[in-house]
């Protein structure tokens, strides 16, 4: 007997593997999945503009990567002791203008090259609501706590989003003929919009993606149902964080498991299991760091790293190896 409804996921014709790059852009749900892939040593470029929620800002960011004109001082604004960019998440903000620009432009250059060669682009839409800065008509990626009266807020239509991404898809294929696109909708609720408006927003995103991938010639696009998995498989508040809006760790792990089985190649999925053991071991904090068992634990994992990197030279365990060696040095000193 089944105690939940299972979402059927069609097979994806393109797979993530350790030999190819994956760019992931979008909402904080993207961060959840992308960070798991990064921890497992996949070649990931994760949110080069920071977390983005609406389709227009995501499209603008991708076009900027295809035409990587550097950001200049006039692209920033100063507010409450911080330099900010309306094209970026606040993690790029800072008190030193030149440092902010250097960080933004260095990431822009790196991610433009990555997009040029990557095989897979994963885009997660968060909301169909956008904020347009009244001063110049720019749809902003982040309001940076500027008063709401400075913006015009409206919801994108299905046709607007579908048209935008139909054109964007054509531009991307000219920039990188080998690129494939995977769309998903974040299951995280935007409660500030209100319950009804949040549902209308999600419905708009879902219908726009459906319109896009069903169009003739759009067989290079795929939809992964992360929203449906949370709504129809998990649908219980125990799968939410304490704010009852974001995903719990258990829910994020479950959706990642569904994602990995569909999106990652069989060989890479098997290898990622071995990588996960190393990552988990590096996160371990011993009850007694002076015990002989801990020394053996450190040595065992260093040998595992050596064995994996000998068989798979593309794996980079620099951080984990440094951690285990530092722990060995500390152990010897005590």
mmCIF file of C-alpha atoms in Angstrom:
data_model
loop_
_atom_site.group_PDB
_atom_site.id
_atom_site.type_symbol
_atom_site.label_atom_id
_atom_site.label_comp_id
_atom_site.label_asym_id
_atom_site.label_seq_id
_atom_site.Cartn_x
_atom_site.Cartn_y
_atom_site.Cartn_z
ATOM 1 C CA UNK A 1 0.000 0.000 0.000
ATOM 2 C CA UNK A 2 1.263 3.455 -0.934
ATOM 3 C CA UNK A 3 0.820 6.273 1.546
ATOM 4 C CA UNK A 4 1.657 9.101 -0.837
ATOM 5 C CA UNK A 5 1.152 10.070 -4.476
ATOM 6 C CA UNK A 6 4.324 9.790 -6.513
ATOM 7 C CA UNK A 7 5.093 12.278 -9.262
ATOM 8 C CA UNK A 8 6.085 10.566 -12.479
ATOM 9 C CA UNK A 9 9.166 12.204 -13.961
ATOM 10 C CA UNK A 10 9.924 11.685 -17.660
ATOM 11 C CA UNK A 11 13.492 10.705 -18.390
ATOM 12 C CA UNK A 12 15.827 13.530 -19.313
ATOM 13 C CA UNK A 13 17.733 12.864 -22.563
ATOM 14 C CA UNK A 14 20.821 14.720 -21.293
ATOM 15 C CA UNK A 15 22.704 13.775 -18.176
ATOM 16 C CA UNK A 16 24.990 15.587 -15.784
ATOM 17 C CA UNK A 17 28.378 13.930 -15.456
ATOM 18 C CA UNK A 18 31.789 14.729 -14.049
ATOM 19 C CA UNK A 19 33.197 15.551 -17.470
ATOM 20 C CA UNK A 20 30.775 18.351 -18.346
ATOM 21 C CA UNK A 21 29.875 21.677 -16.791
ATOM 22 C CA UNK A 22 26.506 22.711 -15.405
ATOM 23 C CA UNK A 23 25.408 26.301 -14.855
ATOM 24 C CA UNK A 24 22.564 26.734 -12.379
ATOM 25 C CA UNK A 25 20.693 29.997 -11.923
ATOM 26 C CA UNK A 26 17.623 31.085 -10.010
ATOM 27 C CA UNK A 27 16.030 31.113 -6.596
ATOM 28 C CA UNK A 28 17.324 29.813 -3.279
ATOM 29 C CA UNK A 29 16.039 26.363 -4.294
ATOM 30 C CA UNK A 30 18.770 26.434 -6.952
ATOM 31 C CA UNK A 31 21.264 27.027 -4.163
ATOM 32 C CA UNK A 32 19.983 23.916 -2.354
ATOM 33 C CA UNK A 33 20.472 21.607 -5.336
ATOM 34 C CA UNK A 34 23.541 23.362 -6.724
ATOM 35 C CA UNK A 35 25.439 23.272 -3.452
ATOM 36 C CA UNK A 36 24.841 19.539 -3.165
ATOM 37 C CA UNK A 37 26.316 19.056 -6.633
ATOM 38 C CA UNK A 38 29.253 21.317 -5.765
ATOM 39 C CA UNK A 39 29.902 19.357 -2.552
ATOM 40 C CA UNK A 40 30.038 16.205 -4.688
ATOM 41 C CA UNK A 41 32.723 17.822 -6.901
ATOM 42 C CA UNK A 42 30.652 18.291 -10.028
ATOM 43 C CA UNK A 43 31.769 21.135 -12.285
ATOM 44 C CA UNK A 44 29.173 23.733 -11.265
ATOM 45 C CA UNK A 45 28.815 27.456 -11.822
ATOM 46 C CA UNK A 46 26.151 28.400 -9.281
ATOM 47 C CA UNK A 47 24.242 31.688 -9.462
ATOM 48 C CA UNK A 48 26.927 34.013 -10.884
ATOM 49 C CA UNK A 49 24.696 37.010 -10.096
ATOM 50 C CA UNK A 50 23.570 35.593 -6.769
ATOM 51 C CA UNK A 51 20.060 34.363 -6.020
ATOM 52 C CA UNK A 52 17.542 35.602 -8.601
ATOM 53 C CA UNK A 53 13.809 35.049 -8.453
ATOM 54 C CA UNK A 54 12.005 36.432 -11.487
ATOM 55 C CA UNK A 55 12.298 35.355 -15.154
ATOM 56 C CA UNK A 56 13.191 38.827 -16.465
ATOM 57 C CA UNK A 57 16.196 39.265 -14.168
ATOM 58 C CA UNK A 58 17.371 35.764 -15.021
ATOM 59 C CA UNK A 59 17.101 36.481 -18.750
ATOM 60 C CA UNK A 60 18.902 39.816 -18.349
ATOM 61 C CA UNK A 61 21.711 38.079 -16.454
ATOM 62 C CA UNK A 62 22.155 35.437 -19.145
ATOM 63 C CA UNK A 63 22.265 38.091 -21.862
ATOM 64 C CA UNK A 64 24.910 39.963 -19.865
ATOM 65 C CA UNK A 65 26.972 36.761 -19.724
ATOM 66 C CA UNK A 66 26.679 36.392 -23.497
ATOM 67 C CA UNK A 67 27.777 40.015 -23.943
ATOM 68 C CA UNK A 68 30.038 40.477 -20.912
ATOM 69 C CA UNK A 69 30.271 44.261 -20.829
ATOM 70 C CA UNK A 70 31.915 45.096 -17.542
ATOM 71 C CA UNK A 71 29.963 46.842 -14.827
ATOM 72 C CA UNK A 72 31.119 50.356 -14.006
ATOM 73 C CA UNK A 73 30.643 52.705 -11.058
ATOM 74 C CA UNK A 74 27.432 54.184 -12.493
ATOM 75 C CA UNK A 75 25.868 50.687 -12.415
ATOM 76 C CA UNK A 76 26.051 50.749 -8.623
ATOM 77 C CA UNK A 77 24.210 52.821 -6.044
ATOM 78 C CA UNK A 78 25.103 53.674 -2.458
ATOM 79 C CA UNK A 79 22.579 53.188 0.319
ATOM 80 C CA UNK A 80 22.885 52.682 4.083
ATOM 81 C CA UNK A 81 26.658 52.338 3.985
ATOM 82 C CA UNK A 82 26.730 49.786 1.169
ATOM 83 C CA UNK A 83 27.353 49.746 -2.580
ATOM 84 C CA UNK A 84 24.765 47.657 -4.397
ATOM 85 C CA UNK A 85 23.804 46.517 -7.880
ATOM 86 C CA UNK A 86 20.204 46.154 -9.013
ATOM 87 C CA UNK A 87 21.444 43.304 -11.237
ATOM 88 C CA UNK A 88 22.830 41.292 -8.327
ATOM 89 C CA UNK A 89 21.923 39.706 -5.039
ATOM 90 C CA UNK A 90 23.101 41.445 -1.860
ATOM 91 C CA UNK A 91 25.947 38.939 -1.405
ATOM 92 C CA UNK A 92 27.845 41.078 -3.932
ATOM 93 C CA UNK A 93 27.235 44.281 -1.941
ATOM 94 C CA UNK A 94 29.902 45.897 0.199
ATOM 95 C CA UNK A 95 31.280 49.084 1.676
ATOM 96 C CA UNK A 96 34.168 49.391 -0.822
ATOM 97 C CA UNK A 97 32.905 50.352 -4.281
ATOM 98 C CA UNK A 98 36.011 49.235 -6.178
ATOM 99 C CA UNK A 99 36.068 45.899 -4.417
ATOM 100 C CA UNK A 100 32.380 45.332 -5.235
ATOM 101 C CA UNK A 101 33.034 46.103 -8.910
ATOM 102 C CA UNK A 102 36.091 43.859 -8.999
ATOM 103 C CA UNK A 103 34.136 40.955 -7.497
ATOM 104 C CA UNK A 104 31.209 41.452 -9.879
ATOM 105 C CA UNK A 105 33.372 41.750 -12.988
ATOM 106 C CA UNK A 106 35.658 38.856 -12.095
ATOM 107 C CA UNK A 107 32.595 36.619 -11.700
ATOM 108 C CA UNK A 108 31.113 37.995 -14.931
ATOM 109 C CA UNK A 109 34.250 37.109 -16.893
ATOM 110 C CA UNK A 110 34.560 33.623 -15.410
ATOM 111 C CA UNK A 111 30.890 32.762 -15.852
ATOM 112 C CA UNK A 112 30.765 34.077 -19.423
ATOM 113 C CA UNK A 113 33.505 31.610 -20.359
ATOM 114 C CA UNK A 114 31.720 28.854 -18.444
ATOM 115 C CA UNK A 115 28.409 29.499 -20.225
ATOM 116 C CA UNK A 116 30.204 29.376 -23.579
ATOM 117 C CA UNK A 117 31.329 25.793 -22.995
ATOM 118 C CA UNK A 118 28.752 24.258 -20.637
ATOM 119 C CA UNK A 119 26.400 21.545 -21.863
ATOM 120 C CA UNK A 120 23.582 22.184 -19.401
ATOM 121 C CA UNK A 121 21.845 25.268 -18.049
ATOM 122 C CA UNK A 122 19.398 24.750 -15.168
ATOM 123 C CA UNK A 123 17.012 27.657 -14.506
ATOM 124 C CA UNK A 124 14.716 27.846 -11.488
ATOM 125 C CA UNK A 125 11.911 30.400 -11.532
ATOM 126 C CA UNK A 126 10.808 31.633 -8.117
ATOM 127 C CA UNK A 127 8.097 34.189 -8.809
ATOM 128 C CA UNK A 128 6.324 35.881 -11.706
ATOM 129 C CA UNK A 129 6.160 39.132 -9.733
ATOM 130 C CA UNK A 130 8.705 41.775 -10.701
ATOM 131 C CA UNK A 131 9.768 45.139 -9.309
ATOM 132 C CA UNK A 132 10.463 47.857 -11.856
ATOM 133 C CA UNK A 133 12.539 50.802 -10.659
ATOM 134 C CA UNK A 134 10.428 53.870 -11.486
ATOM 135 C CA UNK A 135 13.506 56.041 -12.052
ATOM 136 C CA UNK A 136 14.624 54.239 -15.225
ATOM 137 C CA UNK A 137 12.207 51.350 -15.883
ATOM 138 C CA UNK A 138 14.716 48.622 -14.978
ATOM 139 C CA UNK A 139 13.315 45.351 -13.636
ATOM 140 C CA UNK A 140 15.550 44.760 -10.645
ATOM 141 C CA UNK A 141 16.953 41.462 -9.455
ATOM 142 C CA UNK A 142 16.901 42.650 -5.848
ATOM 143 C CA UNK A 143 15.370 45.729 -4.209
ATOM 144 C CA UNK A 144 18.147 45.975 -1.583
ATOM 145 C CA UNK A 145 15.653 47.333 0.960
ATOM 146 C CA UNK A 146 14.953 50.468 -1.081
ATOM 147 C CA UNK A 147 11.435 51.749 -0.179
ATOM 148 C CA UNK A 148 8.612 50.070 -2.115
ATOM 149 C CA UNK A 149 7.362 53.440 -3.365
ATOM 150 C CA UNK A 150 10.444 53.599 -5.622
ATOM 151 C CA UNK A 151 9.195 50.609 -7.633
ATOM 152 C CA UNK A 152 6.270 49.565 -9.780
ATOM 153 C CA UNK A 153 5.253 46.015 -8.909
ATOM 154 C CA UNK A 154 3.426 43.810 -11.402
ATOM 155 C CA UNK A 155 3.010 40.191 -12.384
ATOM 156 C CA UNK A 156 4.411 38.958 -15.694
ATOM 157 C CA UNK A 157 2.017 37.201 -18.058
ATOM 158 C CA UNK A 158 2.411 33.695 -19.425
ATOM 159 C CA UNK A 159 2.982 34.992 -22.955
ATOM 160 C CA UNK A 160 5.557 37.565 -21.815
ATOM 161 C CA UNK A 161 7.687 34.912 -20.118
ATOM 162 C CA UNK A 162 7.328 32.387 -22.946
ATOM 163 C CA UNK A 163 8.236 34.997 -25.586
ATOM 164 C CA UNK A 164 11.236 36.184 -23.565
ATOM 165 C CA UNK A 165 12.636 32.676 -23.216
ATOM 166 C CA UNK A 166 11.857 31.622 -26.748
ATOM 167 C CA UNK A 167 14.045 34.502 -27.932
ATOM 168 C CA UNK A 168 16.641 33.841 -25.235
ATOM 169 C CA UNK A 169 16.877 30.196 -26.230
ATOM 170 C CA UNK A 170 17.695 31.183 -29.803
ATOM 171 C CA UNK A 171 20.378 33.597 -28.558
ATOM 172 C CA UNK A 172 21.887 30.953 -26.286
ATOM 173 C CA UNK A 173 22.154 28.442 -29.121
ATOM 174 C CA UNK A 174 24.062 31.000 -31.212
ATOM 175 C CA UNK A 175 26.378 31.638 -28.270
ATOM 176 C CA UNK A 176 26.791 27.952 -27.399
ATOM 177 C CA UNK A 177 25.329 25.501 -29.961
ATOM 178 C CA UNK A 178 25.692 22.550 -27.569
ATOM 179 C CA UNK A 179 23.707 23.976 -24.660
ATOM 180 C CA UNK A 180 20.555 22.326 -23.304
ATOM 181 C CA UNK A 181 18.104 23.994 -20.912
ATOM 182 C CA UNK A 182 16.377 22.500 -17.890
ATOM 183 C CA UNK A 183 13.586 24.496 -16.252
ATOM 184 C CA UNK A 184 12.116 24.042 -12.829
ATOM 185 C CA UNK A 185 9.877 26.064 -10.507
ATOM 186 C CA UNK A 186 10.893 26.654 -6.921
ATOM 187 C CA UNK A 187 8.526 25.003 -4.421
ATOM 188 C CA UNK A 188 9.336 27.739 -1.901
ATOM 189 C CA UNK A 189 6.362 29.973 -1.232
ATOM 190 C CA UNK A 190 6.582 33.764 -1.649
ATOM 191 C CA UNK A 191 4.188 34.486 1.193
ATOM 192 C CA UNK A 192 4.672 38.249 1.143
ATOM 193 C CA UNK A 193 2.666 38.208 -2.079
ATOM 194 C CA UNK A 194 -0.187 36.537 -0.225
ATOM 195 C CA UNK A 195 -1.530 32.996 -0.599
ATOM 196 C CA UNK A 196 -3.671 33.689 -3.668
ATOM 197 C CA UNK A 197 -1.086 35.786 -5.469
ATOM 198 C CA UNK A 198 1.612 33.214 -4.731
ATOM 199 C CA UNK A 199 -0.489 30.506 -6.363
ATOM 200 C CA UNK A 200 -1.261 32.693 -9.375
ATOM 201 C CA UNK A 201 2.449 33.438 -9.685
ATOM 202 C CA UNK A 202 3.451 29.769 -9.591
ATOM 203 C CA UNK A 203 0.710 28.893 -12.072
ATOM 204 C CA UNK A 204 1.979 31.600 -14.426
ATOM 205 C CA UNK A 205 5.509 30.194 -14.249
ATOM 206 C CA UNK A 206 4.349 26.622 -14.811
ATOM 207 C CA UNK A 207 2.174 27.507 -17.793
ATOM 208 C CA UNK A 208 4.869 29.666 -19.384
ATOM 209 C CA UNK A 209 7.417 26.839 -19.146
ATOM 210 C CA UNK A 210 4.898 24.379 -20.570
ATOM 211 C CA UNK A 211 4.215 26.743 -23.455
ATOM 212 C CA UNK A 212 7.944 27.043 -24.104
ATOM 213 C CA UNK A 213 8.897 23.357 -24.049
ATOM 214 C CA UNK A 214 5.858 22.308 -26.101
ATOM 215 C CA UNK A 215 6.696 24.635 -28.977
ATOM 216 C CA UNK A 216 7.983 22.979 -32.182
ATOM 217 C CA UNK A 217 11.763 22.805 -32.274
ATOM 218 C CA UNK A 218 12.152 23.201 -28.515
ATOM 219 C CA UNK A 219 13.295 19.632 -27.888
ATOM 220 C CA UNK A 220 16.423 21.090 -26.306
ATOM 221 C CA UNK A 221 14.415 22.109 -23.229
ATOM 222 C CA UNK A 222 13.268 19.924 -20.326
ATOM 223 C CA UNK A 223 11.134 20.463 -17.225
ATOM 224 C CA UNK A 224 11.976 18.938 -13.838
ATOM 225 C CA UNK A 225 8.944 18.927 -11.474
ATOM 226 C CA UNK A 226 10.470 20.061 -8.177
ATOM 227 C CA UNK A 227 7.362 22.118 -7.356
ATOM 228 C CA UNK A 228 5.080 19.134 -7.897
ATOM 229 C CA UNK A 229 7.267 16.816 -5.826
ATOM 230 C CA UNK A 230 6.896 19.020 -2.759
ATOM 231 C CA UNK A 231 3.217 19.800 -3.342
ATOM 232 C CA UNK A 232 2.030 16.289 -4.257
ATOM 233 C CA UNK A 233 4.543 13.807 -2.844
ATOM 234 C CA UNK A 234 5.677 15.435 0.365
ATOM 235 C CA UNK A 235 2.718 17.788 1.074
ATOM 236 C CA UNK A 236 3.170 17.955 4.819
ATOM 237 C CA UNK A 237 4.449 20.736 7.075
ATOM 238 C CA UNK A 238 7.131 18.438 8.488
ATOM 239 C CA UNK A 239 8.924 18.902 5.164
ATOM 240 C CA UNK A 240 9.170 22.650 5.696
ATOM 241 C CA UNK A 241 11.608 24.712 7.740
ATOM 242 C CA UNK A 242 10.462 26.531 10.873
ATOM 243 C CA UNK A 243 9.118 29.468 8.836
ATOM 244 C CA UNK A 244 6.710 27.025 7.094
ATOM 245 C CA UNK A 245 7.787 28.467 3.727
ATOM 246 C CA UNK A 246 11.264 27.160 2.953
ATOM 247 C CA UNK A 247 12.239 23.519 2.560
ATOM 248 C CA UNK A 248 13.502 21.441 5.450
ATOM 249 C CA UNK A 249 16.810 19.632 5.013
ATOM 250 C CA UNK A 250 14.895 16.373 4.660
ATOM 251 C CA UNK A 251 12.766 17.792 1.823
ATOM 252 C CA UNK A 252 15.800 19.249 0.051
ATOM 253 C CA UNK A 253 17.593 15.898 0.308
ATOM 254 C CA UNK A 254 14.547 14.045 -1.027
ATOM 255 C CA UNK A 255 14.077 16.336 -4.016
ATOM 256 C CA UNK A 256 17.812 16.123 -4.729
ATOM 257 C CA UNK A 257 17.566 12.319 -4.698
ATOM 258 C CA UNK A 258 14.779 12.471 -7.302
ATOM 259 C CA UNK A 259 16.759 15.022 -9.304
ATOM 260 C CA UNK A 260 19.978 12.994 -9.224
ATOM 261 C CA UNK A 261 18.339 9.762 -10.399
ATOM 262 C CA UNK A 262 16.872 11.520 -13.426
ATOM 263 C CA UNK A 263 19.575 14.069 -14.212
ATOM 264 C CA UNK A 264 22.917 12.406 -13.369
ATOM 265 C CA UNK A 265 24.492 9.668 -15.482
ATOM 266 C CA UNK A 266 24.681 6.201 -13.945
ATOM 267 C CA UNK A 267 28.491 6.147 -13.703
ATOM 268 C CA UNK A 268 28.673 9.639 -12.207
ATOM 269 C CA UNK A 269 25.889 8.872 -9.745
ATOM 270 C CA UNK A 270 27.824 5.849 -8.529
ATOM 271 C CA UNK A 271 31.048 7.869 -8.208
ATOM 272 C CA UNK A 272 29.214 10.654 -6.380
ATOM 273 C CA UNK A 273 28.356 8.136 -3.662
ATOM 274 C CA UNK A 274 32.071 7.624 -2.971
ATOM 275 C CA UNK A 275 32.677 11.373 -3.063
ATOM 276 C CA UNK A 276 29.816 11.911 -0.611
ATOM 277 C CA UNK A 277 31.522 9.649 1.930
ATOM 278 C CA UNK A 278 34.658 11.809 1.812
ATOM 279 C CA UNK A 279 32.634 15.006 2.128
ATOM 280 C CA UNK A 280 30.675 13.626 5.078
ATOM 281 C CA UNK A 281 33.889 12.476 6.761
ATOM 282 C CA UNK A 282 35.369 15.969 6.406
ATOM 283 C CA UNK A 283 32.299 17.396 8.159
ATOM 284 C CA UNK A 284 32.735 14.963 11.074
ATOM 285 C CA UNK A 285 33.758 16.455 14.420
ATOM 286 C CA UNK A 286 35.160 13.856 16.822
ATOM 287 C CA UNK A 287 34.033 13.466 20.402
ATOM 288 C CA UNK A 288 37.654 12.777 21.378
ATOM 289 C CA UNK A 289 40.158 14.247 18.870
ATOM 290 C CA UNK A 290 43.092 12.624 20.702
ATOM 291 C CA UNK A 291 41.806 9.049 20.413
ATOM 292 C CA UNK A 292 43.745 6.552 18.324
ATOM 293 C CA UNK A 293 40.541 5.689 16.474
ATOM 294 C CA UNK A 294 40.383 9.280 15.200
ATOM 295 C CA UNK A 295 43.943 9.068 13.839
ATOM 296 C CA UNK A 296 43.016 5.889 11.973
ATOM 297 C CA UNK A 297 39.893 7.623 10.667
ATOM 298 C CA UNK A 298 42.003 10.485 9.270
ATOM 299 C CA UNK A 299 44.515 8.145 7.646
ATOM 300 C CA UNK A 300 41.770 6.036 6.112
ATOM 301 C CA UNK A 301 40.154 9.067 4.465
ATOM 302 C CA UNK A 302 43.468 10.399 3.171
ATOM 303 C CA UNK A 303 44.079 7.017 1.528
ATOM 304 C CA UNK A 304 40.542 7.053 0.080
ATOM 305 C CA UNK A 305 41.211 10.482 -1.429
ATOM 306 C CA UNK A 306 44.482 9.293 -2.961
ATOM 307 C CA UNK A 307 42.763 6.262 -4.443
ATOM 308 C CA UNK A 308 39.859 8.252 -5.878
ATOM 309 C CA UNK A 309 42.084 10.954 -7.387
ATOM 310 C CA UNK A 310 44.347 8.312 -8.900
ATOM 311 C CA UNK A 311 41.373 6.727 -10.650
ATOM 312 C CA UNK A 312 39.546 9.995 -11.327
ATOM 313 C CA UNK A 313 42.125 12.829 -11.674
ATOM 314 C CA UNK A 314 39.422 15.439 -12.345
ATOM 315 C CA UNK A 315 38.197 15.239 -8.732
ATOM 316 C CA UNK A 316 39.434 18.086 -6.553
ATOM 317 C CA UNK A 317 39.692 17.188 -2.877
ATOM 318 C CA UNK A 318 42.020 20.060 -1.974
ATOM 319 C CA UNK A 319 39.831 21.344 0.864
ATOM 320 C CA UNK A 320 39.112 17.922 2.349
ATOM 321 C CA UNK A 321 42.730 16.784 2.052
ATOM 322 C CA UNK A 322 43.947 19.955 3.755
ATOM 323 C CA UNK A 323 41.422 19.406 6.563
ATOM 324 C CA UNK A 324 42.510 15.822 7.208
ATOM 325 C CA UNK A 325 46.198 16.781 7.128
ATOM 326 C CA UNK A 326 45.655 19.680 9.533
ATOM 327 C CA UNK A 327 43.823 17.336 11.859
ATOM 328 C CA UNK A 328 46.705 14.852 11.648
ATOM 329 C CA UNK A 329 49.177 17.621 12.545
ATOM 330 C CA UNK A 330 47.024 18.700 15.468
ATOM 331 C CA UNK A 331 46.703 15.091 16.596
ATOM 332 C CA UNK A 332 50.508 14.612 16.535
ATOM 333 C CA UNK A 333 51.026 17.792 18.567
ATOM 334 C CA UNK A 334 48.733 16.673 21.397
#
